[in-house]
JSON list of C-alpha atoms in Angstrom, two decimals:
[
{"chain": "S", "resi": 1, "resn": "SER", "atom": "CA", "xyz": [-41.12, 42.46, -71.23]},
{"chain": "S", "resi": 2, "resn": "GLY", "atom": "CA", "xyz": [-43.78, 43.27, -68.81]},
{"chain": "S", "resi": 3, "resn": "ASN", "atom": "CA", "xyz": [-46.11, 40.95, -66.74]},
{"chain": "S", "resi": 4, "resn": "TYR", "atom": "CA", "xyz": [-49.41, 42.04, -67.86]},
{"chain": "S", "resi": 5, "resn": "VAL", "atom": "CA", "xyz": [-51.28, 43.17, -71.20]},
{"chain": "S", "resi": 6, "resn": "CYS", "atom": "CA", "xyz": [-53.99, 45.85, -71.33]},
{"chain": "S", "resi": 7, "resn": "PHE", "atom": "CA", "xyz": [-56.28, 45.88, -74.51]},
{"chain": "S", "resi": 8, "resn": "ILE", "atom": "CA", "xyz": [-57.28, 49.26, -75.49]},
{"chain": "S", "resi": 9, "resn": "ASP", "atom": "CA", "xyz": [-58.54, 50.14, -79.07]},
{"chain": "S", "resi": 10, "resn": "SER", "atom": "CA", "xyz": [-57.73, 53.42, -80.75]},
{"chain": "S", "resi": 11, "resn": "ASP", "atom": "CA", "xyz": [-60.92, 54.78, -80.67]},
{"chain": "S", "resi": 12, "resn": "ASP", "atom": "CA", "xyz": [-61.45, 54.03, -76.76]},
{"chain": "S", "resi": 13, "resn": "PHE", "atom": "CA", "xyz": [-61.87, 56.66, -74.15]},
{"chain": "S", "resi": 14, "resn": "ILE", "atom": "CA", "xyz": [-60.22, 55.86, -70.69]},
{"chain": "S", "resi": 15, "resn": "HIS", "atom": "CA", "xyz": [-59.95, 57.63, -67.51]},
{"chain": "S", "resi": 16, "resn": "GLU", "atom": "CA", "xyz": [-56.58, 59.01, -67.13]},
{"chain": "S", "resi": 17, "resn": "ASN", "atom": "CA", "xyz": [-55.97, 56.77, -63.92]},
{"chain": "S", "resi": 18, "resn": "TYR", "atom": "CA", "xyz": [-57.37, 53.74, -65.67]},
{"chain": "S", "resi": 19, "resn": "ILE", "atom": "CA", "xyz": [-54.22, 51.73, -65.84]},
{"chain": "S", "resi": 20, "resn": "SER", "atom": "CA", "xyz": [-52.88, 52.57, -62.39]},
{"chain": "S", "resi": 21, "resn": "PHE", "atom": "CA", "xyz": [-56.28, 51.71, -61.05]},
{"chain": "S", "resi": 22, "resn": "MET", "atom": "CA", "xyz": [-56.36, 48.38, -62.72]},
{"chain": "S", "resi": 23, "resn": "TYR", "atom": "CA", "xyz": [-52.83, 47.34, -61.97]},
{"chain": "S", "resi": 24, "resn": "ASP", "atom": "CA", "xyz": [-53.30, 48.28, -58.30]},
{"chain": "S", "resi": 25, "resn": "LYS", "atom": "CA", "xyz": [-56.37, 46.15, -58.30]},
{"chain": "S", "resi": 26, "resn": "ILE", "atom": "CA", "xyz": [-54.46, 43.25, -59.60]},
{"chain": "S", "resi": 27, "resn": "ILE", "atom": "CA", "xyz": [-51.66, 43.83, -57.11]},
{"chain": "S", "resi": 28, "resn": "LYS", "atom": "CA", "xyz": [-54.14, 44.37, -54.14]},
{"chain": "S", "resi": 29, "resn": "ASN", "atom": "CA", "xyz": [-56.02, 41.15, -54.97]},
{"chain": "S", "resi": 30, "resn": "ASP", "atom": "CA", "xyz": [-53.31, 39.34, -56.03]},
{"chain": "S", "resi": 31, "resn": "ALA", "atom": "CA", "xyz": [-55.30, 38.51, -59.50]},
{"chain": "S", "resi": 32, "resn": "ASP", "atom": "CA", "xyz": [-54.23, 36.90, -62.43]},
{"chain": "S", "resi": 33, "resn": "ILE", "atom": "CA", "xyz": [-56.80, 38.89, -64.72]},
{"chain": "S", "resi": 34, "resn": "CYS", "atom": "CA", "xyz": [-58.73, 42.25, -64.14]},
{"chain": "S", "resi": 35, "resn": "TYR", "atom": "CA", "xyz": [-61.38, 43.24, -66.38]},
{"chain": "S", "resi": 36, "resn": "CYS", "atom": "CA", "xyz": [-64.04, 45.95, -66.32]},
{"chain": "S", "resi": 37, "resn": "LYS", "atom": "CA", "xyz": [-67.35, 47.15, -67.81]},
{"chain": "S", "resi": 38, "resn": "SER", "atom": "CA", "xyz": [-67.36, 49.60, -70.65]},
{"chain": "S", "resi": 39, "resn": "THR", "atom": "CA", "xyz": [-69.86, 52.41, -71.62]},
{"chain": "S", "resi": 40, "resn": "LYS", "atom": "CA", "xyz": [-70.35, 53.09, -75.21]},
{"chain": "S", "resi": 41, "resn": "PHE", "atom": "CA", "xyz": [-70.80, 56.32, -76.43]},
{"chain": "S", "resi": 42, "resn": "THR", "atom": "CA", "xyz": [-72.29, 57.97, -79.64]},
{"chain": "S", "resi": 43, "resn": "ASP", "atom": "CA", "xyz": [-71.49, 61.26, -81.20]},
{"chain": "S", "resi": 44, "resn": "ASP", "atom": "CA", "xyz": [-74.35, 63.17, -79.68]},
{"chain": "S", "resi": 45, "resn": "VAL", "atom": "CA", "xyz": [-73.55, 62.10, -75.88]},
{"chain": "S", "resi": 46, "resn": "GLN", "atom": "CA", "xyz": [-70.67, 64.00, -74.05]},
{"chain": "S", "resi": 47, "resn": "ILE", "atom": "CA", "xyz": [-68.32, 61.77, -72.73]},
{"chain": "S", "resi": 48, "resn": "LYS", "atom": "CA", "xyz": [-67.63, 61.22, -69.25]},
{"chain": "S", "resi": 49, "resn": "ASN", "atom": "CA", "xyz": [-65.18, 58.95, -67.83]},
{"chain": "S", "resi": 50, "resn": "GLU", "atom": "CA", "xyz": [-65.02, 58.89, -64.01]},
{"chain": "S", "resi": 51, "resn": "ILE", "atom": "CA", "xyz": [-63.99, 56.43, -61.72]},
{"chain": "S", "resi": 52, "resn": "GLU", "atom": "CA", "xyz": [-66.64, 56.33, -58.78]},
{"chain": "S", "resi": 53, "resn": "ASN", "atom": "CA", "xyz": [-68.88, 53.79, -57.06]},
{"chain": "S", "resi": 54, "resn": "GLU", "atom": "CA", "xyz": [-66.21, 51.11, -57.23]},
{"chain": "S", "resi": 55, "resn": "LYS", "atom": "CA", "xyz": [-67.09, 47.77, -57.03]},
{"chain": "S", "resi": 56, "resn": "THR", "atom": "CA", "xyz": [-64.31, 44.67, -56.85]},
{"chain": "S", "resi": 57, "resn": "VAL", "atom": "CA", "xyz": [-65.22, 41.06, -56.74]},
{"chain": "S", "resi": 58, "resn": "VAL", "atom": "CA", "xyz": [-62.43, 38.46, -56.40]},
{"chain": "S", "resi": 59, "resn": "ILE", "atom": "CA", "xyz": [-63.20, 34.81, -56.79]},
{"chain": "S", "resi": 60, "resn": "GLU", "atom": "CA", "xyz": [-60.94, 32.83, -54.46]},
{"chain": "S", "resi": 61, "resn": "LYS", "atom": "CA", "xyz": [-59.77, 29.28, -54.92]},
{"chain": "S", "resi": 62, "resn": "GLU", "atom": "CA", "xyz": [-61.60, 28.30, -51.83]},
{"chain": "S", "resi": 63, "resn": "GLU", "atom": "CA", "xyz": [-64.87, 29.74, -52.71]},
{"chain": "S", "resi": 64, "resn": "ALA", "atom": "CA", "xyz": [-64.83, 28.74, -56.26]},
{"chain": "S", "resi": 65, "resn": "ILE", "atom": "CA", "xyz": [-64.07, 25.12, -54.75]},
{"chain": "S", "resi": 66, "resn": "LYS", "atom": "CA", "xyz": [-67.01, 25.20, -52.68]},
{"chain": "S", "resi": 67, "resn": "GLN", "atom": "CA", "xyz": [-69.14, 26.35, -55.31]},
{"chain": "S", "resi": 68, "resn": "VAL", "atom": "CA", "xyz": [-68.31, 23.11, -57.49]},
{"chain": "S", "resi": 69, "resn": "ASN", "atom": "CA", "xyz": [-68.92, 20.98, -54.32]},
{"chain": "S", "resi": 70, "resn": "ASP", "atom": "CA", "xyz": [-72.18, 22.55, -53.56]},
{"chain": "S", "resi": 71, "resn": "LEU", "atom": "CA", "xyz": [-73.37, 21.95, -57.41]},
{"chain": "S", "resi": 72, "resn": "LEU", "atom": "CA", "xyz": [-71.86, 18.35, -57.20]},
{"chain": "S", "resi": 73, "resn": "GLN", "atom": "CA", "xyz": [-73.85, 17.74, -53.65]},
{"chain": "S", "resi": 74, "resn": "GLN", "atom": "CA", "xyz": [-77.32, 19.09, -55.47]},
{"chain": "S", "resi": 75, "resn": "LEU", "atom": "CA", "xyz": [-76.51, 16.96, -58.43]},
{"chain": "S", "resi": 76, "resn": "TYR", "atom": "CA", "xyz": [-75.82, 13.97, -56.35]},
{"chain": "S", "resi": 77, "resn": "GLU", "atom": "CA", "xyz": [-78.95, 14.20, -54.07]},
{"chain": "S", "resi": 78, "resn": "SER", "atom": "CA", "xyz": [-81.02, 14.66, -56.98]},
{"chain": "S", "resi": 79, "resn": "LEU", "atom": "CA", "xyz": [-79.90, 11.47, -58.82]},
{"chain": "S", "resi": 80, "resn": "ASP", "atom": "CA", "xyz": [-81.88, 8.16, -58.66]},
{"chain": "S", "resi": 81, "resn": "ASN", "atom": "CA", "xyz": [-79.37, 6.03, -60.45]},
{"chain": "S", "resi": 82, "resn": "THR", "atom": "CA", "xyz": [-76.72, 4.17, -58.83]},
{"chain": "S", "resi": 83, "resn": "LYS", "atom": "CA", "xyz": [-73.86, 4.62, -61.57]},
{"chain": "S", "resi": 84, "resn": "ALA", "atom": "CA", "xyz": [-74.83, 8.27, -61.95]},
{"chain": "S", "resi": 85, "resn": "LYS", "atom": "CA", "xyz": [-74.31, 8.70, -58.07]},
{"chain": "S", "resi": 86, "resn": "GLU", "atom": "CA", "xyz": [-71.14, 6.75, -58.21]},
{"chain": "S", "resi": 87, "resn": "ALA", "atom": "CA", "xyz": [-69.89, 9.07, -61.11]},
{"chain": "S", "resi": 88, "resn": "VAL", "atom": "CA", "xyz": [-70.65, 11.88, -59.15]},
{"chain": "S", "resi": 89, "resn": "GLN", "atom": "CA", "xyz": [-68.85, 10.78, -55.92]},
{"chain": "S", "resi": 90, "resn": "LEU", "atom": "CA", "xyz": [-65.80, 9.80, -57.89]},
{"chain": "S", "resi": 91, "resn": "THR", "atom": "CA", "xyz": [-65.67, 13.51, -59.45]},
{"chain": "S", "resi": 92, "resn": "TYR", "atom": "CA", "xyz": [-66.13, 14.50, -55.66]},
{"chain": "S", "resi": 93, "resn": "ASN", "atom": "CA", "xyz": [-63.24, 12.58, -54.41]},
{"chain": "S", "resi": 94, "resn": "GLN", "atom": "CA", "xyz": [-61.20, 13.45, -57.20]},
{"chain": "S", "resi": 95, "resn": "ILE", "atom": "CA", "xyz": [-61.38, 17.26, -56.75]},
{"chain": "S", "resi": 96, "resn": "ASN", "atom": "CA", "xyz": [-61.17, 16.89, -52.70]},
{"chain": "S", "resi": 97, "resn": "ARG", "atom": "CA", "xyz": [-58.62, 14.25, -52.45]},
{"chain": "S", "resi": 98, "resn": "PRO", "atom": "CA", "xyz": [-55.43, 16.62, -52.30]},
{"chain": "S", "resi": 99, "resn": "TYR", "atom": "CA", "xyz": [-55.16, 18.52, -49.22]},
{"chain": "S", "resi": 100, "resn": "LYS", "atom": "CA", "xyz": [-54.32, 21.81, -50.56]},
{"chain": "S", "resi": 101, "resn": "PRO", "atom": "CA", "xyz": [-56.66, 24.18, -52.26]},
{"chain": "S", "resi": 102, "resn": "SER", "atom": "CA", "xyz": [-54.20, 24.92, -55.16]},
{"chain": "S", "resi": 103, "resn": "GLN", "atom": "CA", "xyz": [-54.18, 21.01, -55.77]},
{"chain": "S", "resi": 104, "resn": "LYS", "atom": "CA", "xyz": [-57.89, 20.73, -55.58]},
{"chain": "S", "resi": 105, "resn": "TYR", "atom": "CA", "xyz": [-58.29, 23.85, -57.88]},
{"chain": "S", "resi": 106, "resn": "LYS", "atom": "CA", "xyz": [-56.16, 22.09, -60.40]},
{"chain": "S", "resi": 107, "resn": "GLU", "atom": "CA", "xyz": [-58.36, 19.03, -60.27]},
{"chain": "S", "resi": 108, "resn": "ILE", "atom": "CA", "xyz": [-61.79, 20.52, -61.14]},
{"chain": "S", "resi": 109, "resn": "PRO", "atom": "CA", "xyz": [-61.51, 20.93, -64.85]},
{"chain": "S", "resi": 110, "resn": "GLU", "atom": "CA", "xyz": [-60.48, 17.48, -65.59]},
{"chain": "S", "resi": 111, "resn": "ALA", "atom": "CA", "xyz": [-62.71, 15.95, -62.92]},
{"chain": "S", "resi": 112, "resn": "ILE", "atom": "CA", "xyz": [-65.82, 17.78, -64.27]},
{"chain": "S", "resi": 113, "resn": "ASP", "atom": "CA", "xyz": [-64.94, 16.73, -67.98]},
{"chain": "S", "resi": 114, "resn": "LEU", "atom": "CA", "xyz": [-65.16, 13.24, -66.66]},
{"chain": "S", "resi": 115, "resn": "LEU", "atom": "CA", "xyz": [-67.98, 13.39, -65.10]},
{"chain": "S", "resi": 116, "resn": "LYS", "atom": "CA", "xyz": [-69.49, 14.70, -68.58]},
{"chain": "S", "resi": 117, "resn": "LYS", "atom": "CA", "xyz": [-68.21, 11.67, -70.32]},
{"chain": "S", "resi": 118, "resn": "ASP", "atom": "CA", "xyz": [-69.81, 9.32, -67.70]},
{"chain": "S", "resi": 119, "resn": "PHE", "atom": "CA", "xyz": [-73.02, 10.80, -67.98]},
{"chain": "S", "resi": 120, "resn": "SER", "atom": "CA", "xyz": [-72.68, 10.71, -71.67]},
{"chain": "S", "resi": 121, "resn": "LYS", "atom": "CA", "xyz": [-71.82, 7.08, -71.57]},
{"chain": "S", "resi": 122, "resn": "LEU", "atom": "CA", "xyz": [-74.67, 6.37, -68.94]},
{"chain": "S", "resi": 123, "resn": "SER", "atom": "CA", "xyz": [-77.21, 8.27, -71.52]},
{"chain": "S", "resi": 124, "resn": "LEU", "atom": "CA", "xyz": [-75.98, 6.30, -74.53]},
{"chain": "S", "resi": 125, "resn": "SER", "atom": "CA", "xyz": [-76.58, 3.00, -72.86]},
{"chain": "S", "resi": 126, "resn": "LYS", "atom": "CA", "xyz": [-80.08, 4.36, -71.73]},
{"chain": "S", "resi": 127, "resn": "GLU", "atom": "CA", "xyz": [-79.07, 3.71, -67.91]},
{"chain": "S", "resi": 128, "resn": "ASN", "atom": "CA", "xyz": [-79.60, 7.15, -67.04]},
{"chain": "S", "resi": 129, "resn": "ARG", "atom": "CA", "xyz": [-81.52, 10.38, -68.47]},
{"chain": "S", "resi": 130, "resn": "LEU", "atom": "CA", "xyz": [-80.73, 13.49, -66.86]},
{"chain": "S", "resi": 131, "resn": "THR", "atom": "CA", "xyz": [-83.80, 15.60, -65.72]},
{"chain": "S", "resi": 132, "resn": "ARG", "atom": "CA", "xyz": [-83.95, 19.31, -66.78]},
{"chain": "S", "resi": 133, "resn": "SER", "atom": "CA", "xyz": [-83.08, 20.41, -63.45]},
{"chain": "S", "resi": 134, "resn": "GLN", "atom": "CA", "xyz": [-79.95, 18.04, -63.26]},
{"chain": "S", "resi": 135, "resn": "GLU", "atom": "CA", "xyz": [-78.96, 19.35, -66.71]},
{"chain": "S", "resi": 136, "resn": "GLU", "atom": "CA", "xyz": [-79.14, 23.07, -65.50]},
{"chain": "S", "resi": 137, "resn": "ILE", "atom": "CA", "xyz": [-76.76, 21.55, -62.72]},
{"chain": "S", "resi": 138, "resn": "MET", "atom": "CA", "xyz": [-74.31, 20.22, -65.10]},
{"chain": "S", "resi": 139, "resn": "TYR", "atom": "CA", "xyz": [-74.82, 23.62, -67.30]},
{"chain": "S", "resi": 140, "resn": "LYS", "atom": "CA", "xyz": [-73.84, 25.50, -64.34]},
{"chain": "S", "resi": 141, "resn": "LEU", "atom": "CA", "xyz": [-70.82, 23.14, -63.51]},
{"chain": "S", "resi": 142, "resn": "THR", "atom": "CA", "xyz": [-69.54, 23.56, -67.02]},
{"chain": "S", "resi": 143, "resn": "LYS", "atom": "CA", "xyz": [-69.85, 27.28, -67.21]},
{"chain": "S", "resi": 144, "resn": "LEU", "atom": "CA", "xyz": [-68.05, 27.58, -63.74]},
{"chain": "S", "resi": 145, "resn": "THR", "atom": "CA", "xyz": [-65.51, 25.27, -64.71]},
{"chain": "S", "resi": 146, "resn": "ARG", "atom": "CA", "xyz": [-64.78, 27.19, -68.19]},
{"chain": "S", "resi": 147, "resn": "GLN", "atom": "CA", "xyz": [-64.92, 30.58, -66.49]},
{"chain": "S", "resi": 148, "resn": "ILE", "atom": "CA", "xyz": [-63.13, 30.24, -63.63]},
{"chain": "S", "resi": 149, "resn": "PHE", "atom": "CA", "xyz": [-60.68, 27.13, -63.67]},
{"chain": "S", "resi": 150, "resn": "GLN", "atom": "CA", "xyz": [-58.99, 27.50, -67.17]},
{"chain": "S", "resi": 151, "resn": "LYS", "atom": "CA", "xyz": [-55.45, 26.86, -66.87]},
{"chain": "S", "resi": 152, "resn": "GLY", "atom": "CA", "xyz": [-53.26, 29.70, -65.53]},
{"chain": "S", "resi": 153, "resn": "PHE", "atom": "CA", "xyz": [-55.78, 31.79, -63.52]},
{"chain": "S", "resi": 154, "resn": "ASP", "atom": "CA", "xyz": [-55.46, 31.35, -60.06]},
{"chain": "S", "resi": 155, "resn": "ARG", "atom": "CA", "xyz": [-57.63, 34.50, -59.21]},
{"chain": "S", "resi": 156, "resn": "ILE", "atom": "CA", "xyz": [-59.83, 36.33, -61.42]},
{"chain": "S", "resi": 157, "resn": "MET", "atom": "CA", "xyz": [-60.85, 39.89, -60.59]},
{"chain": "S", "resi": 158, "resn": "TYR", "atom": "CA", "xyz": [-63.59, 42.07, -62.14]},
{"chain": "S", "resi": 159, "resn": "ALA", "atom": "CA", "xyz": [-63.43, 45.94, -61.33]},
{"chain": "S", "resi": 160, "resn": "ASN", "atom": "CA", "xyz": [-66.43, 47.71, -62.16]},
{"chain": "S", "resi": 161, "resn": "ILE", "atom": "CA", "xyz": [-65.16, 51.31, -62.88]},
{"chain": "S", "resi": 162, "resn": "TRP", "atom": "CA", "xyz": [-67.13, 52.60, -65.80]},
{"chain": "S", "resi": 163, "resn": "PHE", "atom": "CA", "xyz": [-70.47, 54.61, -65.47]},
{"chain": "S", "resi": 164, "resn": "SER", "atom": "CA", "xyz": [-72.30, 56.81, -68.04]}
]
């Protein structure tokens, strides 16, 4: 009946303050997800679980939108084909049409998916083929969309708390 789920296996060793530390990070950063590094130990290594050298990264909606827009700009500037440029411009417009960042944020997965479909159609009709660098930009857009913009995650937080 709580708001969060924590996965800890029966063979895991955690710091005594692990749960409260992670919960505090979620509340402080208004995050939907909090995850951390883990350290693998073997039987011949003394286990030391300490929270030190804390590092937290929060990806805000506005920053994520900026990253997507920057990649779209790079892609647009690298294209020669008019139809391909139009597809990128339509994607940019779809994402940036809404005024609120939360609305822009929601548009990104669908817009990037439509862009990929448009590029596939252009490639199949032999009107445009992406160069290696353009494919890399599309890969970054796809990866960013999958990592950050999956439905339900307004903010994602990474708390680095484990060190050997």
